[in-house]
PDB file of C-alpha atoms in Angstrom:
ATOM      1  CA  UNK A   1     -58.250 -29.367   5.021  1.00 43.00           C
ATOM      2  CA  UNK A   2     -59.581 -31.469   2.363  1.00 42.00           C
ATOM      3  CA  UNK A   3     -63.367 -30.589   1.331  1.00 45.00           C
ATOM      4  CA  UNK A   4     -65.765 -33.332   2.355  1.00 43.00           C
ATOM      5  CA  UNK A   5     -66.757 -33.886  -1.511  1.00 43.00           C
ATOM      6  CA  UNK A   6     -62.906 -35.283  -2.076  1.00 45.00           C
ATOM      7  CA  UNK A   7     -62.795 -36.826   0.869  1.00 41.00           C
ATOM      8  CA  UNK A   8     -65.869 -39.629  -0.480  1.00 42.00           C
ATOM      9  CA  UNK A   9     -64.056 -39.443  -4.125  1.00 41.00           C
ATOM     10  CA  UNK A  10     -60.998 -41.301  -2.318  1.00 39.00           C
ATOM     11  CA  UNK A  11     -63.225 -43.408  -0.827  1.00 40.00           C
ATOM     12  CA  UNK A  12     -63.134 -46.183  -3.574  1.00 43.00           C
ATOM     13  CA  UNK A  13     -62.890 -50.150  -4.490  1.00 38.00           C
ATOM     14  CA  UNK A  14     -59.523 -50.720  -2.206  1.00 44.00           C
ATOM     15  CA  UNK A  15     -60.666 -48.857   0.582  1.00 49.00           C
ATOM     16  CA  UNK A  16     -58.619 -49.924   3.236  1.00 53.00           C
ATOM     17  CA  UNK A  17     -59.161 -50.085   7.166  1.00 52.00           C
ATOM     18  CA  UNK A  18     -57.002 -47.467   8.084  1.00 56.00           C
ATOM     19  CA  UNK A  19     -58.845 -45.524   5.371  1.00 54.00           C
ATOM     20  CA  UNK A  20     -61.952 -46.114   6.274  1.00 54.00           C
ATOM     21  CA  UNK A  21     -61.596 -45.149   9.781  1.00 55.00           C
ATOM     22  CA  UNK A  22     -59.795 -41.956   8.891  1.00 56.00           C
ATOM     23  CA  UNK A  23     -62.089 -41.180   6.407  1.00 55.00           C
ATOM     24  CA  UNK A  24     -64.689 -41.431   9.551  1.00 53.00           C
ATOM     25  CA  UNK A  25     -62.843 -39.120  12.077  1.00 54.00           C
ATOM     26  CA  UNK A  26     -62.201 -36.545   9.441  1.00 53.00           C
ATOM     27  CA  UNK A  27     -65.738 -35.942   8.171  1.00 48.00           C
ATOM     28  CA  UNK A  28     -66.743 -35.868  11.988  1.00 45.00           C
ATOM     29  CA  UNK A  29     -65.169 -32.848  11.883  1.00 47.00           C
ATOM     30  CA  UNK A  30     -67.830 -31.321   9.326  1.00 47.00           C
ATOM     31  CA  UNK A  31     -70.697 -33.597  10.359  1.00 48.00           C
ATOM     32  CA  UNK A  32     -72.493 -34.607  13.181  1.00 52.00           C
ATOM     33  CA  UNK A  33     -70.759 -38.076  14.180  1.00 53.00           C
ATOM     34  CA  UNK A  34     -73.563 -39.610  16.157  1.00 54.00           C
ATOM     35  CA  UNK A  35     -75.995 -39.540  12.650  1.00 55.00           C
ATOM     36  CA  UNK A  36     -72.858 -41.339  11.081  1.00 54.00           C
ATOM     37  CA  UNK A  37     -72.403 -44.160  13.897  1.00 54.00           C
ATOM     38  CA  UNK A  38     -76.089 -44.385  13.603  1.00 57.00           C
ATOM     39  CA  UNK A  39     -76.079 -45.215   9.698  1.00 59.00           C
ATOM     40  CA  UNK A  40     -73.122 -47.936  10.353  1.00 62.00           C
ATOM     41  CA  UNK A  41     -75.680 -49.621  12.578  1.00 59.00           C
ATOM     42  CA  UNK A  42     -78.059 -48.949  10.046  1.00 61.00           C
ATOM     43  CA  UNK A  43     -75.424 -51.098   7.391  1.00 67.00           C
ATOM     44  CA  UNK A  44     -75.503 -53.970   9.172  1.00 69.00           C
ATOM     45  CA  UNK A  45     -79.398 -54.413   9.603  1.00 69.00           C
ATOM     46  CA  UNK A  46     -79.941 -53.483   6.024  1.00 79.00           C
ATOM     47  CA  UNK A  47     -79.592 -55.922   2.919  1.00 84.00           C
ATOM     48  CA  UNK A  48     -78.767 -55.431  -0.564  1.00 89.00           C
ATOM     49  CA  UNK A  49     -82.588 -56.364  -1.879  1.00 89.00           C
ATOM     50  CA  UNK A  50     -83.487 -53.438   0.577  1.00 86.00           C
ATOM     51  CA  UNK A  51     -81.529 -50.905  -1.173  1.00 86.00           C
ATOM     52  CA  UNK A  52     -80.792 -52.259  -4.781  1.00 90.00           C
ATOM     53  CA  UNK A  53     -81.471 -50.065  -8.004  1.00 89.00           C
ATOM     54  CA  UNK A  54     -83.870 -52.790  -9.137  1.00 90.00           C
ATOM     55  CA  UNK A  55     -83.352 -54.361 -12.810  1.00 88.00           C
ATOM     56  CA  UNK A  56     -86.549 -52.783 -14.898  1.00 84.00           C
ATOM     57  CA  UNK A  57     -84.862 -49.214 -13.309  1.00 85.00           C
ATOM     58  CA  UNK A  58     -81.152 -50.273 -14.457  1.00 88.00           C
ATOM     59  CA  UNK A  59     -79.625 -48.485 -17.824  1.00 88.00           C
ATOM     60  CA  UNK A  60     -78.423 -51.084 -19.505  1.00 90.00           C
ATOM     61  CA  UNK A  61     -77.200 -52.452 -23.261  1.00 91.00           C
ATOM     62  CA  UNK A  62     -77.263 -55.161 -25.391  1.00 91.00           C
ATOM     63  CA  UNK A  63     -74.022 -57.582 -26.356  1.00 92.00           C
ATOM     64  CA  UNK A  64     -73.827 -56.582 -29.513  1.00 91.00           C
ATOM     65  CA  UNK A  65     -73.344 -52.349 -28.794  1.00 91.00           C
ATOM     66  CA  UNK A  66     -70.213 -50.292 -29.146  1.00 91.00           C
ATOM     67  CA  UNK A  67     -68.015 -48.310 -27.705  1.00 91.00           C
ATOM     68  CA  UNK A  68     -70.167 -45.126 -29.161  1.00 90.00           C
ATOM     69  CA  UNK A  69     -73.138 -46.612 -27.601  1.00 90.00           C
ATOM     70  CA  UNK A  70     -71.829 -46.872 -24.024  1.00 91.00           C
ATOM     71  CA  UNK A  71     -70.509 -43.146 -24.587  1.00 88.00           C
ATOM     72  CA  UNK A  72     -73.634 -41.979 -25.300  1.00 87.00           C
ATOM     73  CA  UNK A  73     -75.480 -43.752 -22.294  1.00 87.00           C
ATOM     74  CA  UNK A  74     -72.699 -42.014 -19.686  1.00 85.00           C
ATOM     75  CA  UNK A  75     -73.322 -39.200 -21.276  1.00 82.00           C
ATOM     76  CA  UNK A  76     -77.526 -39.171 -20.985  1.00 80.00           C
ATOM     77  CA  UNK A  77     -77.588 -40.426 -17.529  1.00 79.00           C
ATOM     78  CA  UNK A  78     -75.292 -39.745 -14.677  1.00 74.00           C
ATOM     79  CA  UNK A  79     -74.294 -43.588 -14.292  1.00 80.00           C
ATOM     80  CA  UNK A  80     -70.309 -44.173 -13.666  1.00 85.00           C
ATOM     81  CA  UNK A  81     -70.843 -47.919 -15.208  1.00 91.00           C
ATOM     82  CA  UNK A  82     -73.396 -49.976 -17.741  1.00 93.00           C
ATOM     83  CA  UNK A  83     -74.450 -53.622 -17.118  1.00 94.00           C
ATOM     84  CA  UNK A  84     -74.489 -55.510 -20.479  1.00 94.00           C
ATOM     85  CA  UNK A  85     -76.741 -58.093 -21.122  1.00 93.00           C
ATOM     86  CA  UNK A  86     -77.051 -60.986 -23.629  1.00 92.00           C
ATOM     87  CA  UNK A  87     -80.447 -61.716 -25.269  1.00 87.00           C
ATOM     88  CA  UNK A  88     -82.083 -61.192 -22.155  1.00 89.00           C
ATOM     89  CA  UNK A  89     -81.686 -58.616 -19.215  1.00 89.00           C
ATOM     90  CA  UNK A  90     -81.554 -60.842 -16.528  1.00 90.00           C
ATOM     91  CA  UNK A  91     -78.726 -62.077 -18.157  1.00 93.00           C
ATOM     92  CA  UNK A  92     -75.857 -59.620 -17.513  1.00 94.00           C
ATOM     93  CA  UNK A  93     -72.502 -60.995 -18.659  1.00 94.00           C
ATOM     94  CA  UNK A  94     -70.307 -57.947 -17.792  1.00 93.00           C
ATOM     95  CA  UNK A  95     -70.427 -54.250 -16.719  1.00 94.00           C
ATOM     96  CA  UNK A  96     -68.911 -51.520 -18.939  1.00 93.00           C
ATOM     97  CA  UNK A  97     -66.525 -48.740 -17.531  1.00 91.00           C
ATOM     98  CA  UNK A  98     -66.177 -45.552 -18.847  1.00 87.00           C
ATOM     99  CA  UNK A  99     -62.514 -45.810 -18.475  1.00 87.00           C
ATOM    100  CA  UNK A 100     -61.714 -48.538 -20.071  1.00 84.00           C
ATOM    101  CA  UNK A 101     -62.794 -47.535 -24.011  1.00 82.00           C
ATOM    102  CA  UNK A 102     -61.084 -44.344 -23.655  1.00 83.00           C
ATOM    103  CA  UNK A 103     -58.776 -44.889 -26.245  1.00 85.00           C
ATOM    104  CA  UNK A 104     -61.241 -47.059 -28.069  1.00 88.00           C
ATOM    105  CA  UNK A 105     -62.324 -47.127 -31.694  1.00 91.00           C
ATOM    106  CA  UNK A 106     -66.596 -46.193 -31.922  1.00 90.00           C
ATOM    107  CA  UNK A 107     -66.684 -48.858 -33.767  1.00 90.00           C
ATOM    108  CA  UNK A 108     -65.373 -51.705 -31.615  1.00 91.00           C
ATOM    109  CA  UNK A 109     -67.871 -54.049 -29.509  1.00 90.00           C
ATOM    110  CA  UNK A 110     -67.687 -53.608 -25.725  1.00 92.00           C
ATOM    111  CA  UNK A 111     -67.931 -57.493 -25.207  1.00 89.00           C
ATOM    112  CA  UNK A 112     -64.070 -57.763 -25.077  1.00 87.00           C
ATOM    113  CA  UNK A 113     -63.863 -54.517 -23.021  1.00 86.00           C
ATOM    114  CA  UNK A 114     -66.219 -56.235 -20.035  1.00 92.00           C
ATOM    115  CA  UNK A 115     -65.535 -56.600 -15.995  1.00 90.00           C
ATOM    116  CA  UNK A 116     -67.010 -59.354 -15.108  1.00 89.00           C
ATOM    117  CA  UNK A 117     -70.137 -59.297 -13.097  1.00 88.00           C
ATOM    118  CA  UNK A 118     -69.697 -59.975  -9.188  1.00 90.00           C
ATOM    119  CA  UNK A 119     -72.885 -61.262  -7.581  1.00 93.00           C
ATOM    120  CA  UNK A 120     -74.544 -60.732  -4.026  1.00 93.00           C
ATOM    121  CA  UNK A 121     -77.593 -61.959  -2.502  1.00 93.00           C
ATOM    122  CA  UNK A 122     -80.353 -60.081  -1.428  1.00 92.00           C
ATOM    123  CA  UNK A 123     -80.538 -60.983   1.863  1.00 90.00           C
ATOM    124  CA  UNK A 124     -76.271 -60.122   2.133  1.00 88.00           C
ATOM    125  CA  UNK A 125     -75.942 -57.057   4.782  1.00 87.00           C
ATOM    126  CA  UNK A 126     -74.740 -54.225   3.839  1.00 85.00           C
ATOM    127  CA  UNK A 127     -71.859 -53.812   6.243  1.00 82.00           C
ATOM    128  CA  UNK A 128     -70.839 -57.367   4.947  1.00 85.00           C
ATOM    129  CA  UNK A 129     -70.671 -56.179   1.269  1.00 87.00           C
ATOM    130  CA  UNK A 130     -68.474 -52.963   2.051  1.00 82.00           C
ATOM    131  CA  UNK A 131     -65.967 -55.266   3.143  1.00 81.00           C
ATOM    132  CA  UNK A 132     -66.401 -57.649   0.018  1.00 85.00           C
ATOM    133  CA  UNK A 133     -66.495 -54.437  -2.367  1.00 83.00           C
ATOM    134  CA  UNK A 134     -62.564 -53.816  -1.069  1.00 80.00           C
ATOM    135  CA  UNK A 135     -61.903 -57.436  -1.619  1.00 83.00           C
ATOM    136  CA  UNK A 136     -62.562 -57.925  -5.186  1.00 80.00           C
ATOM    137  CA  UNK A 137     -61.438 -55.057  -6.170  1.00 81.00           C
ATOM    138  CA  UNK A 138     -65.035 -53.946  -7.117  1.00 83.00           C
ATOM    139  CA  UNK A 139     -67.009 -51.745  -7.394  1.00 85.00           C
ATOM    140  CA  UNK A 140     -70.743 -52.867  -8.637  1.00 92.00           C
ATOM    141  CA  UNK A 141     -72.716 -55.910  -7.338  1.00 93.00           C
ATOM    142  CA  UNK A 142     -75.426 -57.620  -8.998  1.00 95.00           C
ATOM    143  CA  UNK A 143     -77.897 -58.795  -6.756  1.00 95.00           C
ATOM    144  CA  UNK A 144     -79.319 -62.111  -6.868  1.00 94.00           C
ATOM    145  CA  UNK A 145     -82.888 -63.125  -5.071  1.00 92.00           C
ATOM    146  CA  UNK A 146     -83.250 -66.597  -3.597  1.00 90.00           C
ATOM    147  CA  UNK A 147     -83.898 -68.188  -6.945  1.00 91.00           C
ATOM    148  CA  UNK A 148     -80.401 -66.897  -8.477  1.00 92.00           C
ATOM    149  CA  UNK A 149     -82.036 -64.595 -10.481  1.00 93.00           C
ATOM    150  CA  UNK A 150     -81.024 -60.798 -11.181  1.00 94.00           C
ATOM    151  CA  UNK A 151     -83.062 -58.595  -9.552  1.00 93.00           C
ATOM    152  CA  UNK A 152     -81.035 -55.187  -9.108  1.00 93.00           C
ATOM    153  CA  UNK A 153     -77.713 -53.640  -9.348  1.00 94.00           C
ATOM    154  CA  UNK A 154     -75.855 -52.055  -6.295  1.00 93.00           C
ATOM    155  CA  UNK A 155     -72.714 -49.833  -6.626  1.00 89.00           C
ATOM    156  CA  UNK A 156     -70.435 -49.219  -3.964  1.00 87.00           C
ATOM    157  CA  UNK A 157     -71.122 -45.391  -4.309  1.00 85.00           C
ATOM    158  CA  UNK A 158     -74.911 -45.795  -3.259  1.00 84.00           C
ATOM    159  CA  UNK A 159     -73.459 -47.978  -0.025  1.00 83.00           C
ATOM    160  CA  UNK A 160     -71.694 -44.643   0.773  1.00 81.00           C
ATOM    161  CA  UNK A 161     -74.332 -42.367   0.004  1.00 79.00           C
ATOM    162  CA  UNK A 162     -76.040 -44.575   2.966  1.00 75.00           C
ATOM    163  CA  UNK A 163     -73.068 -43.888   5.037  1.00 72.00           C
ATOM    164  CA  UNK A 164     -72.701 -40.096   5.305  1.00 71.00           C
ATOM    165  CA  UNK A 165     -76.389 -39.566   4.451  1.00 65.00           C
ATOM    166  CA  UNK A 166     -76.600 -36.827   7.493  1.00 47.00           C
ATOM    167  CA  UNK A 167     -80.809 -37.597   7.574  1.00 47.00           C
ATOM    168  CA  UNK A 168     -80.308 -40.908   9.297  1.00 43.00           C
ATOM    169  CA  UNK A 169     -81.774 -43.312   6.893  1.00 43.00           C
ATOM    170  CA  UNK A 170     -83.396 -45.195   9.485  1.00 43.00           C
ATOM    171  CA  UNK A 171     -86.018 -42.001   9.854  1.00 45.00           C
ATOM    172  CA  UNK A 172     -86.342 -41.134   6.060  1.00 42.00           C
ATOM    173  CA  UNK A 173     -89.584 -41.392   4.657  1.00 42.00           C
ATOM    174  CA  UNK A 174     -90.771 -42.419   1.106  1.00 45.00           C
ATOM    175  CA  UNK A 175     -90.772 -39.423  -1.335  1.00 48.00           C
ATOM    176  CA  UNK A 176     -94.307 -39.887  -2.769  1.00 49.00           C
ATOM    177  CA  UNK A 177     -93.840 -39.899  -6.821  1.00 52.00           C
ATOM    178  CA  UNK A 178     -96.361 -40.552  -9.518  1.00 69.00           C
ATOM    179  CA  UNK A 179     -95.009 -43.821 -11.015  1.00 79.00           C
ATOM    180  CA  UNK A 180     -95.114 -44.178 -14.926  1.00 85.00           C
ATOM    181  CA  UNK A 181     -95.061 -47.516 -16.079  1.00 88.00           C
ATOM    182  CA  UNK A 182     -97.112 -47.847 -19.583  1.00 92.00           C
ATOM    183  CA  UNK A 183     -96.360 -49.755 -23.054  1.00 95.00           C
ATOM    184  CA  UNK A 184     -97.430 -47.899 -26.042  1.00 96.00           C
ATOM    185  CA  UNK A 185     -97.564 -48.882 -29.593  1.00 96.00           C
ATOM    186  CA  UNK A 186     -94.342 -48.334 -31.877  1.00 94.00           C
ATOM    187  CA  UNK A 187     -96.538 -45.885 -34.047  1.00 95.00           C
ATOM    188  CA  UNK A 188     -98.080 -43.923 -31.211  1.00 95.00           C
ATOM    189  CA  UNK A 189     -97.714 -40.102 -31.788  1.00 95.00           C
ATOM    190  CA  UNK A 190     -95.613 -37.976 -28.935  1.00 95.00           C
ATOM    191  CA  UNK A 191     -97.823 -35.480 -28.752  1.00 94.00           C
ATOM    192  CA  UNK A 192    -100.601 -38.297 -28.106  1.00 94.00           C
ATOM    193  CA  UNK A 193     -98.303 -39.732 -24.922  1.00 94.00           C
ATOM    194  CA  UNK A 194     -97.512 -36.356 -23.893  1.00 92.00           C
ATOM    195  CA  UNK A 195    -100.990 -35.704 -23.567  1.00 91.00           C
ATOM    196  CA  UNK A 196    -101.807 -39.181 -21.985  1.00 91.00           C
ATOM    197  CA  UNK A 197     -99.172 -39.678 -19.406  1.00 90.00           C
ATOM    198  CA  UNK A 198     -98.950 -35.840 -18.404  1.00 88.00           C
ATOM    199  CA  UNK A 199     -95.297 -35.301 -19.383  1.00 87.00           C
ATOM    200  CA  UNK A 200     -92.780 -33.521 -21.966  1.00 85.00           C
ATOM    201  CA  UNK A 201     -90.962 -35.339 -24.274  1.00 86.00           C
ATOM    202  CA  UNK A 202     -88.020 -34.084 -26.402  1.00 84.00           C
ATOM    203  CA  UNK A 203     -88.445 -34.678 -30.485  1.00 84.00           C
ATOM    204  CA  UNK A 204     -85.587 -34.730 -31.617  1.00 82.00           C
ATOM    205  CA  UNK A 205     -87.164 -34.382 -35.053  1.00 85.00           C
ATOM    206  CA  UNK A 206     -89.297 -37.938 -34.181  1.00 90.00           C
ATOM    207  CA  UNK A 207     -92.858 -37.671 -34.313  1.00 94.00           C
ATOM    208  CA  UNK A 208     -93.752 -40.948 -33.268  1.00 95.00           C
ATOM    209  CA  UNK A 209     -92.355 -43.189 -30.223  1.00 95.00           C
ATOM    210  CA  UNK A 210     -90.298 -45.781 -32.670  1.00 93.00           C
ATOM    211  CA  UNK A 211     -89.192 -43.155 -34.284  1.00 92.00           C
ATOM    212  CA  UNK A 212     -87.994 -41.285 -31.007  1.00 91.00           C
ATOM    213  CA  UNK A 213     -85.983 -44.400 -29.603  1.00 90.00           C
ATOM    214  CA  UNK A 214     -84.109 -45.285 -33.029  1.00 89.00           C
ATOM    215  CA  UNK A 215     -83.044 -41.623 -33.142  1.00 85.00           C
ATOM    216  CA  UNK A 216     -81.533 -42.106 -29.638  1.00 82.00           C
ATOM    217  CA  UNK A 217     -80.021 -45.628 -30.129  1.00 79.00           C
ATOM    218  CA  UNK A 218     -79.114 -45.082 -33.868  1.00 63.00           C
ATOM    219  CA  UNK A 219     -78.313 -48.591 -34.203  1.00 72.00           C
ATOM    220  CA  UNK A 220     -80.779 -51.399 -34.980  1.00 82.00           C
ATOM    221  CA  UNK A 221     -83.060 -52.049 -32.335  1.00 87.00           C
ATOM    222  CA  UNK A 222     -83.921 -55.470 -30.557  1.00 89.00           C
ATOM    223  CA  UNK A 223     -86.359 -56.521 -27.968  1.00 91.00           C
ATOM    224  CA  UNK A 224     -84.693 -55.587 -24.725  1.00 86.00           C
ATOM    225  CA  UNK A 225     -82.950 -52.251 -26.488  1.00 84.00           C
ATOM    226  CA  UNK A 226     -83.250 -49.045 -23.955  1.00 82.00           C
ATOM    227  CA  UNK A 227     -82.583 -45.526 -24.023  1.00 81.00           C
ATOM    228  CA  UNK A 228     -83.245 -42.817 -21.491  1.00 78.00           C
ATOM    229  CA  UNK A 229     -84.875 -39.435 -22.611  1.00 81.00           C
ATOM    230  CA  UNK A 230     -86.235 -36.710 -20.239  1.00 80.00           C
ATOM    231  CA  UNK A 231     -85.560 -38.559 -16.986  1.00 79.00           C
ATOM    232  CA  UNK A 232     -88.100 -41.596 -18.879  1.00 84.00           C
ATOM    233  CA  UNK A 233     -86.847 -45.330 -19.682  1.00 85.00           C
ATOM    234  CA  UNK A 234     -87.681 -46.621 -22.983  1.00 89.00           C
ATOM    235  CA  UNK A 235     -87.366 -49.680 -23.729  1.00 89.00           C
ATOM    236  CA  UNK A 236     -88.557 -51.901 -26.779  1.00 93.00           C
ATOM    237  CA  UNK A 237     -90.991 -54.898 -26.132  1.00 94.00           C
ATOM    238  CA  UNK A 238     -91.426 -56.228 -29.448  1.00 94.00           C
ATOM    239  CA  UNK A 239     -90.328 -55.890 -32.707  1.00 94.00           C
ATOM    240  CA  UNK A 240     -91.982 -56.986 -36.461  1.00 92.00           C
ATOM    241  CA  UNK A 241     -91.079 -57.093 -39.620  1.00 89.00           C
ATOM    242  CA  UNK A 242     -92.061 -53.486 -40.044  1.00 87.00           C
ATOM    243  CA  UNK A 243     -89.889 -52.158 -36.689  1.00 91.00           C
ATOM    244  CA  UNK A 244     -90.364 -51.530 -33.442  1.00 94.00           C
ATOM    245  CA  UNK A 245     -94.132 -52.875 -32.762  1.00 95.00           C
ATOM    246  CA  UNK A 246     -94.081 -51.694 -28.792  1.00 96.00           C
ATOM    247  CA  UNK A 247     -92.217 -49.781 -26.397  1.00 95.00           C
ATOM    248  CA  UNK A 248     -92.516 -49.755 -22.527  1.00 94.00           C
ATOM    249  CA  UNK A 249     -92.147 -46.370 -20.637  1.00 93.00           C
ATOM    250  CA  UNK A 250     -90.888 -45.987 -17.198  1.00 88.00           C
ATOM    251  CA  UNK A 251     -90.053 -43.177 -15.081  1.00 83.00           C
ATOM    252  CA  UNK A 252     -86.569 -42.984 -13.250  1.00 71.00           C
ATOM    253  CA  UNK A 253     -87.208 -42.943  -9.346  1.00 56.00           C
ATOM    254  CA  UNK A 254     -84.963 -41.271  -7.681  1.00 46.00           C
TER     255      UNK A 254
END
């Protein structure tokens, strides 16, 4: 018998019926089926706004990065894809796969190595979307809210987590986290945020926060840039003559 962990890595973009329903009866045999059948209700009441990795939480990168830059983000985060965004970040022109600059030169831009981006609504159910995932061949959604505008990203492997999460989402509570969401600026010491926000940052030889992010994205920054360091999203807010003039700091919920 097939451990349960290779059962949901099978469980992918064409997903068919027949799949899906195996893929059911088999993990009842390892799980308790009722607190399954209970999350497939769950699907159908839930949206995609509901449930969304909103935007300001999404990894993303610029138009004009590189194959080395995209390696670098899978490799920093745990992310299986990378939105990429022109100018501004609610305006995502393509999502980058891992898979697809395999073979590829550092060098080369990732703008002719794009899928394009599918979009959703965030009032579209989730049981709705499973279906659509399998019919375009997808495997991210970007989620719209009633004005058209980008408000979160939604894979297909977070509608599964939902699936065979054996807690019954329908009972899970709120993890209470301390939310970090500050803007410092570009000359700010580390050891001065460290000692501000409560956390521990890693150097990398940087002393201040510009420093810090252009050692991470060792490419030239612009407004919108983001790198992740220490489970922390920074992102640059605006940028002078002299460099990086402010950086935002967020802390990845989980």
């Amino acid at each position: 018998m097939l451990h349960t962990k290779n059962k949901k890595e099978k469980l992918n973009s064409t997903l068919s019926r027949d799949e899906f329903q195996k893929a059911l009866e088999t993990h009842h045999e390892e799980q308790d089926f009722n607190v399954i059948a209970t999350n497939i209700f769950s699907l159908s009441a839930t949206s995609a706004g509901q449930v969304c990795q909103h935007l300001d939480q999404v990894i993303m990168l610029p138009s004009t990065a590189n194959v080395k830059d995209l390696r670098r983000t899978i490799r920093n985060t745990d992310m299986d894809f990378v939105p990429i965004y022109h100018k501004e970040r609610k305006n995502i022109i393509g999502i980058a796969l891992p898979k697809d600059c395999v073979n590829k030169n550092p060098t080369d831009t990732l703008i002719h190595n794009l899928h394009s981006p599918w979009f959703i609504t965030e009032k579209s159910k989730l049981i709705h979307i499973l279906k659509e995932f399998r019919d375009n061949r997808s495997s991210v959604a970007v989620v719209l809210n009633t004005s058209g505008e980008p408000i979160g990203i939604l894979s297909l492997n977070a509608v599964f987590k939902i699936l065979f999460n054996t807690s019954n989402i329908a009972q899970l509570k709120p993890k209470t986290v301390s939310v970090i969401e500050r803007t410092f600026p570009g000359n700010t010491p580390l050891k001065d945020i460290q000692r501000e926000l409560g956390i521990k940052l890693t150097h990398y030889g940087a002393e201040t926060l510009a420093q810090l992010v252009l050692q991470l994205l060792d490419t030239p920054a612009e407004i919108g840039t983001s790198v992740i360091t220490d489970n922390l999203l920074l992102e640059v807010k605006e940028i002078s003559l002299y460099g990086i003039k402010s950086i935002s700091i967020k802390n990845l919920l989980s």
